[in-house]
């Protein structure tokens, strides 16, 4: 049985609640790129920390974290939006940091190699055609591919984790493999990415179209184990950012494979999410929370918007979701711009009310970080969403 037969496609309730006025975009672009420009000299060979503290990002070397690629990606997006050569010059200068990191294999024993090298090396190659950026992106893909387990059919999350564990977040690392296959003609990258996203559909997406964050498959027998929530509220809930990673990941898997099942599954996870948004359409940090007074995760919301725009691009005109997803994405980005954007001088980040790891998970009270702060991936995907609304754009992913 196909997963799309197993998993519910909820109709989107009250689709007319989504609307936006695209005149917000130019002001939003200016507000965002002004802040990025103001921070440029501070973050040339130092990178923003994953989350801010009291709305100020710290500084870190391009060393151990999984997030450094987002800042470089924001510089490329800013360059594409404004044509300002300063953004390009700093993004190009950061190439050496990513190369040096891959050479020493620093902080790369995990699946987030895609988050690091797609918005940096691959973006640089797509924008400038630089051969060295292509080579670096391909070397990164080679390392990601080495994490693939033939028996489990997945990219292992971290070396330190139990064998056979994969997480929903990795859906967004797969474009590095799909791109490598397309660029080199080496089909092994394609089949690894395809098998991984298929296992996501098989085991991470539940029957009601919500998701686990983590799942384990027995490395010896290939038999499925059980799902867990990880960064979400509990094992039965649905972590909003996990859902956002898979909405966008499935849309991109369709872009590369043209496999209709990924569009079908993309619609299911998207509709589940759209039906659980509070009235400003910026998701709460876990989708079990839907009230206007519940804590949001503004860093998941723009990922949802970018995923909806990517899904809409591939849907046929006669599918009513096409227009709906375009409108819902614009609506989410408009609310972020108007109600979640930092005020002038308040922060060196873009979006307030993001959550890295929530501090109020049952049994894990107080264990968390970046709770109600700016998150650098949220800022990246917000800017990407604005680019997508501004022009026809060749995705870095
Ligand atoms: N990939 C980790 C996160 O989304 O927090």
mmCIF file of C-alpha atoms and ligand atoms in Angstrom:
data_model
loop_
_atom_site.group_PDB
_atom_site.id
_atom_site.type_symbol
_atom_site.label_atom_id
_atom_site.label_comp_id
_atom_site.label_asym_id
_atom_site.label_seq_id
_atom_site.Cartn_x
_atom_site.Cartn_y
_atom_site.Cartn_z
ATOM 1 C CA UNK A 1 0.000 0.000 0.000
ATOM 2 C CA UNK A 2 1.240 3.468 -0.840
ATOM 3 C CA UNK A 3 1.854 5.803 2.082
ATOM 4 C CA UNK A 4 -0.530 8.330 0.531
ATOM 5 C CA UNK A 5 -3.301 5.707 0.893
ATOM 6 C CA UNK A 6 -2.386 5.137 4.543
ATOM 7 C CA UNK A 7 -2.022 8.814 5.543
ATOM 8 C CA UNK A 8 -5.013 11.161 5.901
ATOM 9 C CA UNK A 9 -5.403 14.174 3.620
ATOM 10 C CA UNK A 10 -7.343 16.629 5.792
ATOM 11 C CA UNK A 11 -9.232 19.276 3.830
ATOM 12 C CA UNK A 12 -7.941 22.725 4.831
ATOM 13 C CA UNK A 13 -10.562 24.320 7.064
ATOM 14 C CA UNK A 14 -11.759 27.827 6.134
ATOM 15 C CA UNK A 15 -9.237 28.433 3.353
ATOM 16 C CA UNK A 16 -10.559 32.001 3.020
ATOM 17 C CA UNK A 17 -8.862 32.863 6.352
ATOM 18 C CA UNK A 18 -5.566 33.118 4.429
ATOM 19 C CA UNK A 19 -4.990 36.400 2.598
ATOM 20 C CA UNK A 20 -2.171 38.844 2.107
ATOM 21 C CA UNK A 21 -1.339 42.073 0.420
ATOM 22 C CA UNK A 22 1.938 41.756 -1.466
ATOM 23 C CA UNK A 23 2.809 45.410 -0.956
ATOM 24 C CA UNK A 24 4.384 44.382 2.383
ATOM 25 C CA UNK A 25 7.263 42.652 0.584
ATOM 26 C CA UNK A 26 9.436 45.599 -0.476
ATOM 27 C CA UNK A 27 9.432 47.174 2.987
ATOM 28 C CA UNK A 28 10.105 43.785 4.588
ATOM 29 C CA UNK A 29 13.061 43.228 2.256
ATOM 30 C CA UNK A 30 14.509 46.631 3.124
ATOM 31 C CA UNK A 31 14.057 46.129 6.880
ATOM 32 C CA UNK A 32 15.751 42.731 6.739
ATOM 33 C CA UNK A 33 18.643 43.593 4.429
ATOM 34 C CA UNK A 34 19.368 46.816 6.377
ATOM 35 C CA UNK A 35 19.893 44.758 9.543
ATOM 36 C CA UNK A 36 22.069 42.237 7.714
ATOM 37 C CA UNK A 37 24.148 45.047 6.204
ATOM 38 C CA UNK A 38 24.554 46.675 9.615
ATOM 39 C CA UNK A 39 25.931 43.369 10.989
ATOM 40 C CA UNK A 40 28.183 42.592 8.054
ATOM 41 C CA UNK A 41 31.506 43.857 9.425
ATOM 42 C CA UNK A 42 30.980 41.898 12.685
ATOM 43 C CA UNK A 43 30.357 38.613 10.925
ATOM 44 C CA UNK A 44 32.962 38.147 8.209
ATOM 45 C CA UNK A 45 34.935 35.183 9.577
ATOM 46 C CA UNK A 46 32.808 34.877 12.692
ATOM 47 C CA UNK A 47 29.252 33.506 12.461
ATOM 48 C CA UNK A 48 26.057 34.144 14.416
ATOM 49 C CA UNK A 49 25.302 31.601 17.120
ATOM 50 C CA UNK A 50 22.314 29.299 16.541
ATOM 51 C CA UNK A 51 20.035 31.417 18.719
ATOM 52 C CA UNK A 52 20.259 34.854 20.256
ATOM 53 C CA UNK A 53 20.383 35.677 23.965
ATOM 54 C CA UNK A 54 18.223 38.648 24.900
ATOM 55 C CA UNK A 55 17.760 39.080 21.152
ATOM 56 C CA UNK A 56 21.511 39.427 20.430
ATOM 57 C CA UNK A 57 23.302 36.747 18.436
ATOM 58 C CA UNK A 58 26.744 35.904 19.768
ATOM 59 C CA UNK A 59 29.735 35.086 17.588
ATOM 60 C CA UNK A 60 31.342 31.767 16.838
ATOM 61 C CA UNK A 61 33.989 30.451 14.452
ATOM 62 C CA UNK A 62 32.930 28.216 11.593
ATOM 63 C CA UNK A 63 33.783 25.201 13.675
ATOM 64 C CA UNK A 64 31.457 22.885 15.474
ATOM 65 C CA UNK A 65 27.847 24.009 15.035
ATOM 66 C CA UNK A 66 25.318 22.915 12.395
ATOM 67 C CA UNK A 67 24.114 26.437 11.574
ATOM 68 C CA UNK A 68 26.989 28.432 10.047
ATOM 69 C CA UNK A 69 25.695 27.954 6.495
ATOM 70 C CA UNK A 70 22.562 29.986 7.207
ATOM 71 C CA UNK A 71 24.444 33.273 7.655
ATOM 72 C CA UNK A 72 26.364 32.769 4.413
ATOM 73 C CA UNK A 73 23.067 31.872 2.749
ATOM 74 C CA UNK A 74 21.531 35.092 4.048
ATOM 75 C CA UNK A 75 24.373 37.019 2.418
ATOM 76 C CA UNK A 76 23.741 35.306 -0.913
ATOM 77 C CA UNK A 77 20.005 36.000 -0.629
ATOM 78 C CA UNK A 78 20.725 39.642 0.254
ATOM 79 C CA UNK A 79 22.994 39.885 -2.763
ATOM 80 C CA UNK A 80 20.265 38.474 -4.987
ATOM 81 C CA UNK A 81 17.711 40.904 -3.515
ATOM 82 C CA UNK A 82 19.769 44.098 -3.580
ATOM 83 C CA UNK A 83 22.636 43.561 -6.042
ATOM 84 C CA UNK A 84 24.927 45.061 -3.362
ATOM 85 C CA UNK A 85 28.416 43.635 -4.067
ATOM 86 C CA UNK A 86 29.387 43.886 -0.387
ATOM 87 C CA UNK A 87 27.112 40.939 0.431
ATOM 88 C CA UNK A 88 28.689 38.888 -2.333
ATOM 89 C CA UNK A 89 32.230 39.814 -1.281
ATOM 90 C CA UNK A 90 31.687 38.624 2.309
ATOM 91 C CA UNK A 91 29.880 35.459 1.203
ATOM 92 C CA UNK A 92 32.784 34.690 -1.151
ATOM 93 C CA UNK A 93 35.309 35.393 1.614
ATOM 94 C CA UNK A 94 33.568 32.795 3.781
ATOM 95 C CA UNK A 95 34.280 30.074 1.220
ATOM 96 C CA UNK A 96 37.714 29.474 2.810
ATOM 97 C CA UNK A 97 36.135 28.874 6.233
ATOM 98 C CA UNK A 98 33.839 26.173 4.842
ATOM 99 C CA UNK A 99 36.704 24.617 2.870
ATOM 100 C CA UNK A 100 39.024 24.592 5.868
ATOM 101 C CA UNK A 101 36.273 22.996 7.962
ATOM 102 C CA UNK A 102 35.709 20.210 5.471
ATOM 103 C CA UNK A 103 39.468 19.654 5.123
ATOM 104 C CA UNK A 104 39.830 19.045 8.858
ATOM 105 C CA UNK A 105 36.356 17.457 9.073
ATOM 106 C CA UNK A 106 35.531 19.675 12.039
ATOM 107 C CA UNK A 107 32.132 19.175 13.663
ATOM 108 C CA UNK A 108 30.813 17.264 10.653
ATOM 109 C CA UNK A 109 30.104 13.807 12.087
ATOM 110 C CA UNK A 110 26.375 14.276 11.618
ATOM 111 C CA UNK A 111 23.686 14.582 8.958
ATOM 112 C CA UNK A 112 23.480 18.399 8.909
ATOM 113 C CA UNK A 113 26.217 18.677 6.290
ATOM 114 C CA UNK A 114 23.445 19.777 3.913
ATOM 115 C CA UNK A 115 22.449 22.729 6.088
ATOM 116 C CA UNK A 116 26.106 23.781 6.163
ATOM 117 C CA UNK A 117 27.132 23.342 2.528
ATOM 118 C CA UNK A 118 23.951 24.012 0.497
ATOM 119 C CA UNK A 119 23.424 27.694 1.423
ATOM 120 C CA UNK A 120 27.204 28.275 1.186
ATOM 121 C CA UNK A 121 29.064 26.224 -1.450
ATOM 122 C CA UNK A 122 26.093 25.121 -3.572
ATOM 123 C CA UNK A 123 24.536 28.615 -3.499
ATOM 124 C CA UNK A 124 27.875 30.121 -4.535
ATOM 125 C CA UNK A 125 28.183 27.677 -7.421
ATOM 126 C CA UNK A 126 24.621 28.317 -8.594
ATOM 127 C CA UNK A 127 25.017 32.107 -8.442
ATOM 128 C CA UNK A 128 28.601 32.557 -9.672
ATOM 129 C CA UNK A 129 29.418 29.295 -11.471
ATOM 130 C CA UNK A 130 32.675 29.077 -9.455
ATOM 131 C CA UNK A 131 34.288 25.689 -10.078
ATOM 132 C CA UNK A 132 35.838 25.555 -6.594
ATOM 133 C CA UNK A 133 32.366 25.990 -5.023
ATOM 134 C CA UNK A 134 31.025 23.095 -7.103
ATOM 135 C CA UNK A 135 33.927 20.926 -5.962
ATOM 136 C CA UNK A 136 33.409 21.822 -2.297
ATOM 137 C CA UNK A 137 29.686 21.098 -2.524
ATOM 138 C CA UNK A 138 30.443 17.722 -4.093
ATOM 139 C CA UNK A 139 33.021 16.849 -1.430
ATOM 140 C CA UNK A 140 30.411 17.697 1.218
ATOM 141 C CA UNK A 141 27.869 15.467 -0.529
ATOM 142 C CA UNK A 142 30.400 12.620 -0.552
ATOM 143 C CA UNK A 143 30.679 12.881 3.246
ATOM 144 C CA UNK A 144 26.904 12.991 3.705
ATOM 145 C CA UNK A 145 26.486 9.936 1.474
ATOM 146 C CA UNK A 146 28.939 7.994 3.673
ATOM 147 C CA UNK A 147 26.405 8.224 6.508
ATOM 148 C CA UNK A 148 23.916 6.079 4.579
ATOM 149 C CA UNK A 149 23.049 2.700 6.072
ATOM 150 C CA UNK A 150 22.184 0.120 3.394
ATOM 151 C CA UNK A 151 20.244 -2.085 5.815
ATOM 152 C CA UNK A 152 18.192 0.670 7.402
ATOM 153 C CA UNK A 153 17.908 2.743 4.210
ATOM 154 C CA UNK A 154 18.567 5.974 6.091
ATOM 155 C CA UNK A 155 21.190 8.658 6.723
ATOM 156 C CA UNK A 156 22.318 8.110 10.317
ATOM 157 C CA UNK A 157 21.788 11.271 12.385
ATOM 158 C CA UNK A 158 24.960 11.418 14.480
ATOM 159 C CA UNK A 159 27.836 9.027 15.205
ATOM 160 C CA UNK A 160 27.067 9.313 18.906
ATOM 161 C CA UNK A 161 23.431 8.218 18.454
ATOM 162 C CA UNK A 162 22.178 4.647 18.500
ATOM 163 C CA UNK A 163 22.708 3.011 15.117
ATOM 164 C CA UNK A 164 19.759 3.231 12.711
ATOM 165 C CA UNK A 165 18.383 6.481 14.152
ATOM 166 C CA UNK A 166 17.180 9.071 11.663
ATOM 167 C CA UNK A 167 15.318 12.318 12.222
ATOM 168 C CA UNK A 168 12.787 14.346 10.312
ATOM 169 C CA UNK A 169 15.160 17.330 10.070
ATOM 170 C CA UNK A 170 17.326 15.375 7.603
ATOM 171 C CA UNK A 171 14.608 15.716 4.950
ATOM 172 C CA UNK A 172 16.205 19.121 4.256
ATOM 173 C CA UNK A 173 19.742 17.704 3.987
ATOM 174 C CA UNK A 174 18.777 15.411 1.108
ATOM 175 C CA UNK A 175 18.857 18.150 -1.568
ATOM 176 C CA UNK A 176 22.667 18.087 -1.242
ATOM 177 C CA UNK A 177 22.610 14.458 -2.423
ATOM 178 C CA UNK A 178 20.009 15.067 -5.138
ATOM 179 C CA UNK A 179 22.042 18.029 -6.389
ATOM 180 C CA UNK A 180 25.256 15.966 -6.409
ATOM 181 C CA UNK A 181 23.518 13.267 -8.484
ATOM 182 C CA UNK A 182 22.216 15.851 -10.945
ATOM 183 C CA UNK A 183 25.589 17.586 -11.173
ATOM 184 C CA UNK A 184 27.808 14.515 -11.541
ATOM 185 C CA UNK A 185 25.429 11.950 -13.062
ATOM 186 C CA UNK A 186 26.334 9.584 -10.195
ATOM 187 C CA UNK A 187 23.033 7.842 -9.463
ATOM 188 C CA UNK A 188 24.175 6.471 -6.087
ATOM 189 C CA UNK A 189 23.569 9.885 -4.483
ATOM 190 C CA UNK A 190 20.052 9.933 -5.909
ATOM 191 C CA UNK A 191 19.154 6.465 -4.703
ATOM 192 C CA UNK A 192 20.403 7.156 -1.152
ATOM 193 C CA UNK A 193 18.328 10.342 -0.937
ATOM 194 C CA UNK A 194 15.328 8.576 -2.449
ATOM 195 C CA UNK A 195 15.547 5.665 -0.008
ATOM 196 C CA UNK A 196 15.889 8.021 2.968
ATOM 197 C CA UNK A 197 12.868 10.197 2.095
ATOM 198 C CA UNK A 198 10.893 6.999 1.451
ATOM 199 C CA UNK A 199 11.728 5.802 4.980
ATOM 200 C CA UNK A 200 10.567 9.209 6.280
ATOM 201 C CA UNK A 201 7.237 8.588 4.542
ATOM 202 C CA UNK A 202 7.119 4.997 5.822
ATOM 203 C CA UNK A 203 7.886 5.605 9.473
ATOM 204 C CA UNK A 204 8.198 9.259 10.525
ATOM 205 C CA UNK A 205 4.862 10.401 9.068
ATOM 206 C CA UNK A 206 2.019 9.019 11.161
ATOM 207 C CA UNK A 207 -1.392 7.964 9.794
ATOM 208 C CA UNK A 208 -2.905 11.365 10.658
ATOM 209 C CA UNK A 209 -0.075 13.188 8.780
ATOM 210 C CA UNK A 210 1.649 14.421 11.932
ATOM 211 C CA UNK A 211 5.287 13.457 12.495
ATOM 212 C CA UNK A 212 7.750 12.029 14.977
ATOM 213 C CA UNK A 213 11.100 13.768 15.113
ATOM 214 C CA UNK A 214 13.129 10.549 15.541
ATOM 215 C CA UNK A 215 12.755 6.943 14.494
ATOM 216 C CA UNK A 216 15.020 3.920 14.837
ATOM 217 C CA UNK A 217 15.421 1.059 12.406
ATOM 218 C CA UNK A 218 17.310 -2.085 13.433
ATOM 219 C CA UNK A 219 20.686 -1.925 11.723
ATOM 220 C CA UNK A 220 21.013 -5.696 11.494
ATOM 221 C CA UNK A 221 17.536 -6.777 10.443
ATOM 222 C CA UNK A 222 16.179 -3.566 8.899
ATOM 223 C CA UNK A 223 13.064 -3.939 11.067
ATOM 224 C CA UNK A 224 11.329 -0.721 12.204
ATOM 225 C CA UNK A 225 11.524 0.198 15.888
ATOM 226 C CA UNK A 226 9.623 3.076 17.384
ATOM 227 C CA UNK A 227 9.202 6.806 16.962
ATOM 228 C CA UNK A 228 10.098 9.448 19.534
ATOM 229 C CA UNK A 229 9.545 13.149 19.713
ATOM 230 C CA UNK A 230 12.974 14.623 20.596
ATOM 231 C CA UNK A 231 12.546 18.387 20.442
ATOM 232 C CA UNK A 232 8.738 18.267 20.527
ATOM 233 C CA UNK A 233 6.391 18.201 23.518
ATOM 234 C CA UNK A 234 6.071 14.425 23.916
ATOM 235 C CA UNK A 235 6.062 11.214 21.879
ATOM 236 C CA UNK A 236 2.443 11.718 20.767
ATOM 237 C CA UNK A 237 2.736 15.378 19.809
ATOM 238 C CA UNK A 238 3.967 16.999 16.601
ATOM 239 C CA UNK A 239 6.989 19.308 16.845
ATOM 240 C CA UNK A 240 6.244 22.243 14.539
ATOM 241 C CA UNK A 241 9.740 22.596 13.147
ATOM 242 C CA UNK A 242 9.910 18.902 12.382
ATOM 243 C CA UNK A 243 6.680 19.220 10.426
ATOM 244 C CA UNK A 244 8.101 22.233 8.600
ATOM 245 C CA UNK A 245 11.297 20.358 7.638
ATOM 246 C CA UNK A 246 9.272 17.553 6.092
ATOM 247 C CA UNK A 247 6.812 19.837 4.253
ATOM 248 C CA UNK A 248 9.724 21.551 2.523
ATOM 249 C CA UNK A 249 11.800 18.359 2.225
ATOM 250 C CA UNK A 250 9.023 16.497 0.407
ATOM 251 C CA UNK A 251 8.424 19.401 -1.964
ATOM 252 C CA UNK A 252 12.123 19.430 -2.840
ATOM 253 C CA UNK A 253 12.209 15.636 -3.184
ATOM 254 C CA UNK A 254 9.460 16.068 -5.780
ATOM 255 C CA UNK A 255 11.491 18.780 -7.555
ATOM 256 C CA UNK A 256 14.350 16.317 -8.060
ATOM 257 C CA UNK A 257 12.475 13.039 -8.573
ATOM 258 C CA UNK A 258 9.102 14.036 -10.109
ATOM 259 C CA UNK A 259 7.635 11.189 -8.049
ATOM 260 C CA UNK A 260 3.915 12.098 -7.526
ATOM 261 C CA UNK A 261 3.860 10.305 -4.155
ATOM 262 C CA UNK A 262 6.058 13.044 -2.648
ATOM 263 C CA UNK A 263 3.612 15.770 -3.741
ATOM 264 C CA UNK A 264 0.743 13.739 -2.306
ATOM 265 C CA UNK A 265 2.540 13.264 0.991
ATOM 266 C CA UNK A 266 3.583 16.928 0.967
ATOM 267 C CA UNK A 267 -0.058 17.957 0.777
ATOM 268 C CA UNK A 268 -0.935 15.714 3.717
ATOM 269 C CA UNK A 269 1.725 17.097 6.064
ATOM 270 C CA UNK A 270 1.031 20.665 4.893
ATOM 271 C CA UNK A 271 -2.723 20.457 5.492
ATOM 272 C CA UNK A 272 -2.233 18.923 8.932
ATOM 273 C CA UNK A 273 -0.120 21.945 9.785
ATOM 274 C CA UNK A 274 -2.395 24.595 8.226
ATOM 275 C CA UNK A 275 -5.322 23.246 10.262
ATOM 276 C CA UNK A 276 -3.429 23.782 13.533
ATOM 277 C CA UNK A 277 -2.337 27.405 13.292
ATOM 278 C CA UNK A 278 -3.401 30.138 15.698
ATOM 279 C CA UNK A 279 -5.208 33.150 14.285
ATOM 280 C CA UNK A 280 -2.067 35.006 13.139
ATOM 281 C CA UNK A 281 -1.027 31.830 11.230
ATOM 282 C CA UNK A 282 2.419 31.725 12.867
ATOM 283 C CA UNK A 283 2.681 28.195 14.273
ATOM 284 C CA UNK A 284 3.061 27.406 17.938
ATOM 285 C CA UNK A 285 6.265 25.531 18.800
ATOM 286 C CA UNK A 286 4.433 22.201 18.883
ATOM 287 C CA UNK A 287 1.260 21.683 16.848
ATOM 288 C CA UNK A 288 -0.625 20.278 19.847
ATOM 289 C CA UNK A 289 -0.798 23.956 20.841
ATOM 290 C CA UNK A 290 -3.098 26.069 18.708
ATOM 291 C CA UNK A 291 -4.217 28.922 20.959
ATOM 292 C CA UNK A 292 -3.434 32.579 20.402
ATOM 293 C CA UNK A 293 -1.870 32.712 23.882
ATOM 294 C CA UNK A 294 0.461 29.738 23.248
ATOM 295 C CA UNK A 295 4.172 30.176 22.559
ATOM 296 C CA UNK A 296 5.084 30.384 18.898
ATOM 297 C CA UNK A 297 8.111 29.180 16.947
ATOM 298 C CA UNK A 298 8.671 31.938 14.408
ATOM 299 C CA UNK A 299 11.650 29.961 13.072
ATOM 300 C CA UNK A 300 9.406 27.123 11.868
ATOM 301 C CA UNK A 301 6.849 29.437 10.244
ATOM 302 C CA UNK A 302 9.017 30.663 7.328
ATOM 303 C CA UNK A 303 10.155 27.083 6.617
ATOM 304 C CA UNK A 304 6.472 26.168 6.303
ATOM 305 C CA UNK A 305 5.972 29.160 3.978
ATOM 306 C CA UNK A 306 8.919 28.204 1.743
ATOM 307 C CA UNK A 307 7.688 24.594 1.649
ATOM 308 C CA UNK A 308 4.184 25.716 0.653
ATOM 309 C CA UNK A 309 5.581 27.902 -2.128
ATOM 310 C CA UNK A 310 7.695 25.003 -3.389
ATOM 311 C CA UNK A 311 4.696 22.628 -3.290
ATOM 312 C CA UNK A 312 2.506 25.178 -5.073
ATOM 313 C CA UNK A 313 5.061 25.546 -7.856
ATOM 314 C CA UNK A 314 4.710 21.857 -8.716
ATOM 315 C CA UNK A 315 0.947 21.426 -8.347
ATOM 316 C CA UNK A 316 -1.223 21.546 -11.471
ATOM 317 C CA UNK A 317 -3.533 24.558 -12.007
ATOM 318 C CA UNK A 318 -6.619 22.422 -11.410
ATOM 319 C CA UNK A 319 -5.478 21.421 -7.889
ATOM 320 C CA UNK A 320 -7.147 23.860 -5.478
ATOM 321 C CA UNK A 321 -4.154 23.553 -3.141
ATOM 322 C CA UNK A 322 -1.969 25.447 -5.623
ATOM 323 C CA UNK A 323 -3.563 28.848 -5.028
ATOM 324 C CA UNK A 324 -4.259 28.065 -1.391
ATOM 325 C CA UNK A 325 -0.601 27.280 -0.608
ATOM 326 C CA UNK A 326 0.635 30.395 -2.413
ATOM 327 C CA UNK A 327 -1.777 32.540 -0.440
ATOM 328 C CA UNK A 328 -1.121 30.825 2.911
ATOM 329 C CA UNK A 329 2.646 31.246 2.419
ATOM 330 C CA UNK A 330 2.276 34.961 1.637
ATOM 331 C CA UNK A 331 -0.033 35.352 4.626
ATOM 332 C CA UNK A 332 2.441 33.681 7.028
ATOM 333 C CA UNK A 333 5.350 35.786 5.743
ATOM 334 C CA UNK A 334 3.247 38.968 5.998
ATOM 335 C CA UNK A 335 2.393 38.260 9.652
ATOM 336 C CA UNK A 336 6.054 37.547 10.375
ATOM 337 C CA UNK A 337 7.081 40.829 8.737
ATOM 338 C CA UNK A 338 4.450 42.897 10.492
ATOM 339 C CA UNK A 339 4.214 41.318 13.942
ATOM 340 C CA UNK A 340 7.406 39.292 14.561
ATOM 341 C CA UNK A 341 10.167 41.362 12.965
ATOM 342 C CA UNK A 342 12.601 43.013 15.361
ATOM 343 C CA UNK A 343 12.327 46.767 15.726
ATOM 344 C CA UNK A 344 15.139 49.054 14.675
ATOM 345 C CA UNK A 345 18.029 48.887 17.169
ATOM 346 C CA UNK A 346 16.370 46.142 19.220
ATOM 347 C CA UNK A 347 18.366 43.155 17.944
ATOM 348 C CA UNK A 348 20.977 41.962 15.462
ATOM 349 C CA UNK A 349 18.512 39.301 14.294
ATOM 350 C CA UNK A 350 15.377 39.426 12.167
ATOM 351 C CA UNK A 351 12.575 37.431 13.795
ATOM 352 C CA UNK A 352 11.577 37.399 17.462
ATOM 353 C CA UNK A 353 9.778 34.512 19.209
ATOM 354 C CA UNK A 354 11.749 31.636 17.701
ATOM 355 C CA UNK A 355 12.478 28.470 19.686
ATOM 356 C CA UNK A 356 15.585 26.313 19.409
ATOM 357 C CA UNK A 357 14.797 23.840 22.209
ATOM 358 C CA UNK A 358 11.761 24.565 24.387
ATOM 359 C CA UNK A 359 12.387 24.683 28.117
ATOM 360 C CA UNK A 360 8.948 23.445 29.162
ATOM 361 C CA UNK A 361 8.863 19.903 27.760
ATOM 362 C CA UNK A 362 7.432 17.400 30.257
ATOM 363 C CA UNK A 363 10.250 15.643 32.108
ATOM 364 C CA UNK A 364 12.791 18.032 30.574
ATOM 365 C CA UNK A 365 11.778 21.239 32.353
ATOM 366 C CA UNK A 366 14.538 23.835 32.223
ATOM 367 C CA UNK A 367 16.537 21.821 29.669
ATOM 368 C CA UNK A 368 16.459 23.906 26.544
ATOM 369 C CA UNK A 369 18.017 26.895 24.857
ATOM 370 C CA UNK A 370 17.121 29.731 22.550
ATOM 371 C CA UNK A 371 13.583 29.801 23.893
ATOM 372 C CA UNK A 372 11.705 32.912 22.679
ATOM 373 C CA UNK A 373 14.718 34.258 20.804
ATOM 374 C CA UNK A 374 15.886 34.846 17.239
ATOM 375 C CA UNK A 375 17.061 31.637 15.517
ATOM 376 C CA UNK A 376 19.442 31.939 12.600
ATOM 377 C CA UNK A 377 17.662 29.368 10.397
ATOM 378 C CA UNK A 378 14.390 31.221 10.982
ATOM 379 C CA UNK A 379 16.031 34.423 9.764
ATOM 380 C CA UNK A 380 17.451 32.571 6.745
ATOM 381 C CA UNK A 381 14.138 31.016 5.666
ATOM 382 C CA UNK A 382 12.257 34.262 6.285
ATOM 383 C CA UNK A 383 14.595 36.000 3.849
ATOM 384 C CA UNK A 384 14.316 33.090 1.420
ATOM 385 C CA UNK A 385 10.534 33.424 1.596
ATOM 386 C CA UNK A 386 10.819 37.127 0.758
ATOM 387 C CA UNK A 387 13.077 36.288 -2.190
ATOM 388 C CA UNK A 388 10.539 33.740 -3.391
ATOM 389 C CA UNK A 389 7.784 36.391 -3.233
ATOM 390 C CA UNK A 390 9.991 38.983 -4.980
ATOM 391 C CA UNK A 391 11.251 37.145 -8.049
ATOM 392 C CA UNK A 392 11.568 33.888 -9.920
ATOM 393 C CA UNK A 393 14.308 32.192 -7.952
ATOM 394 C CA UNK A 394 16.566 29.208 -8.515
ATOM 395 C CA UNK A 395 16.551 27.445 -5.114
ATOM 396 C CA UNK A 396 19.908 26.767 -3.486
ATOM 397 C CA UNK A 397 18.390 23.497 -2.190
HETATM 398 N N1 LIG B 1 17.992 20.488 13.107
HETATM 399 C C1 LIG B 1 17.789 20.957 14.420
HETATM 400 C C2 LIG B 1 16.647 21.893 14.616
HETATM 401 O O1 LIG B 1 15.808 22.124 13.754
HETATM 402 O O2 LIG B 1 16.606 22.397 15.709
#
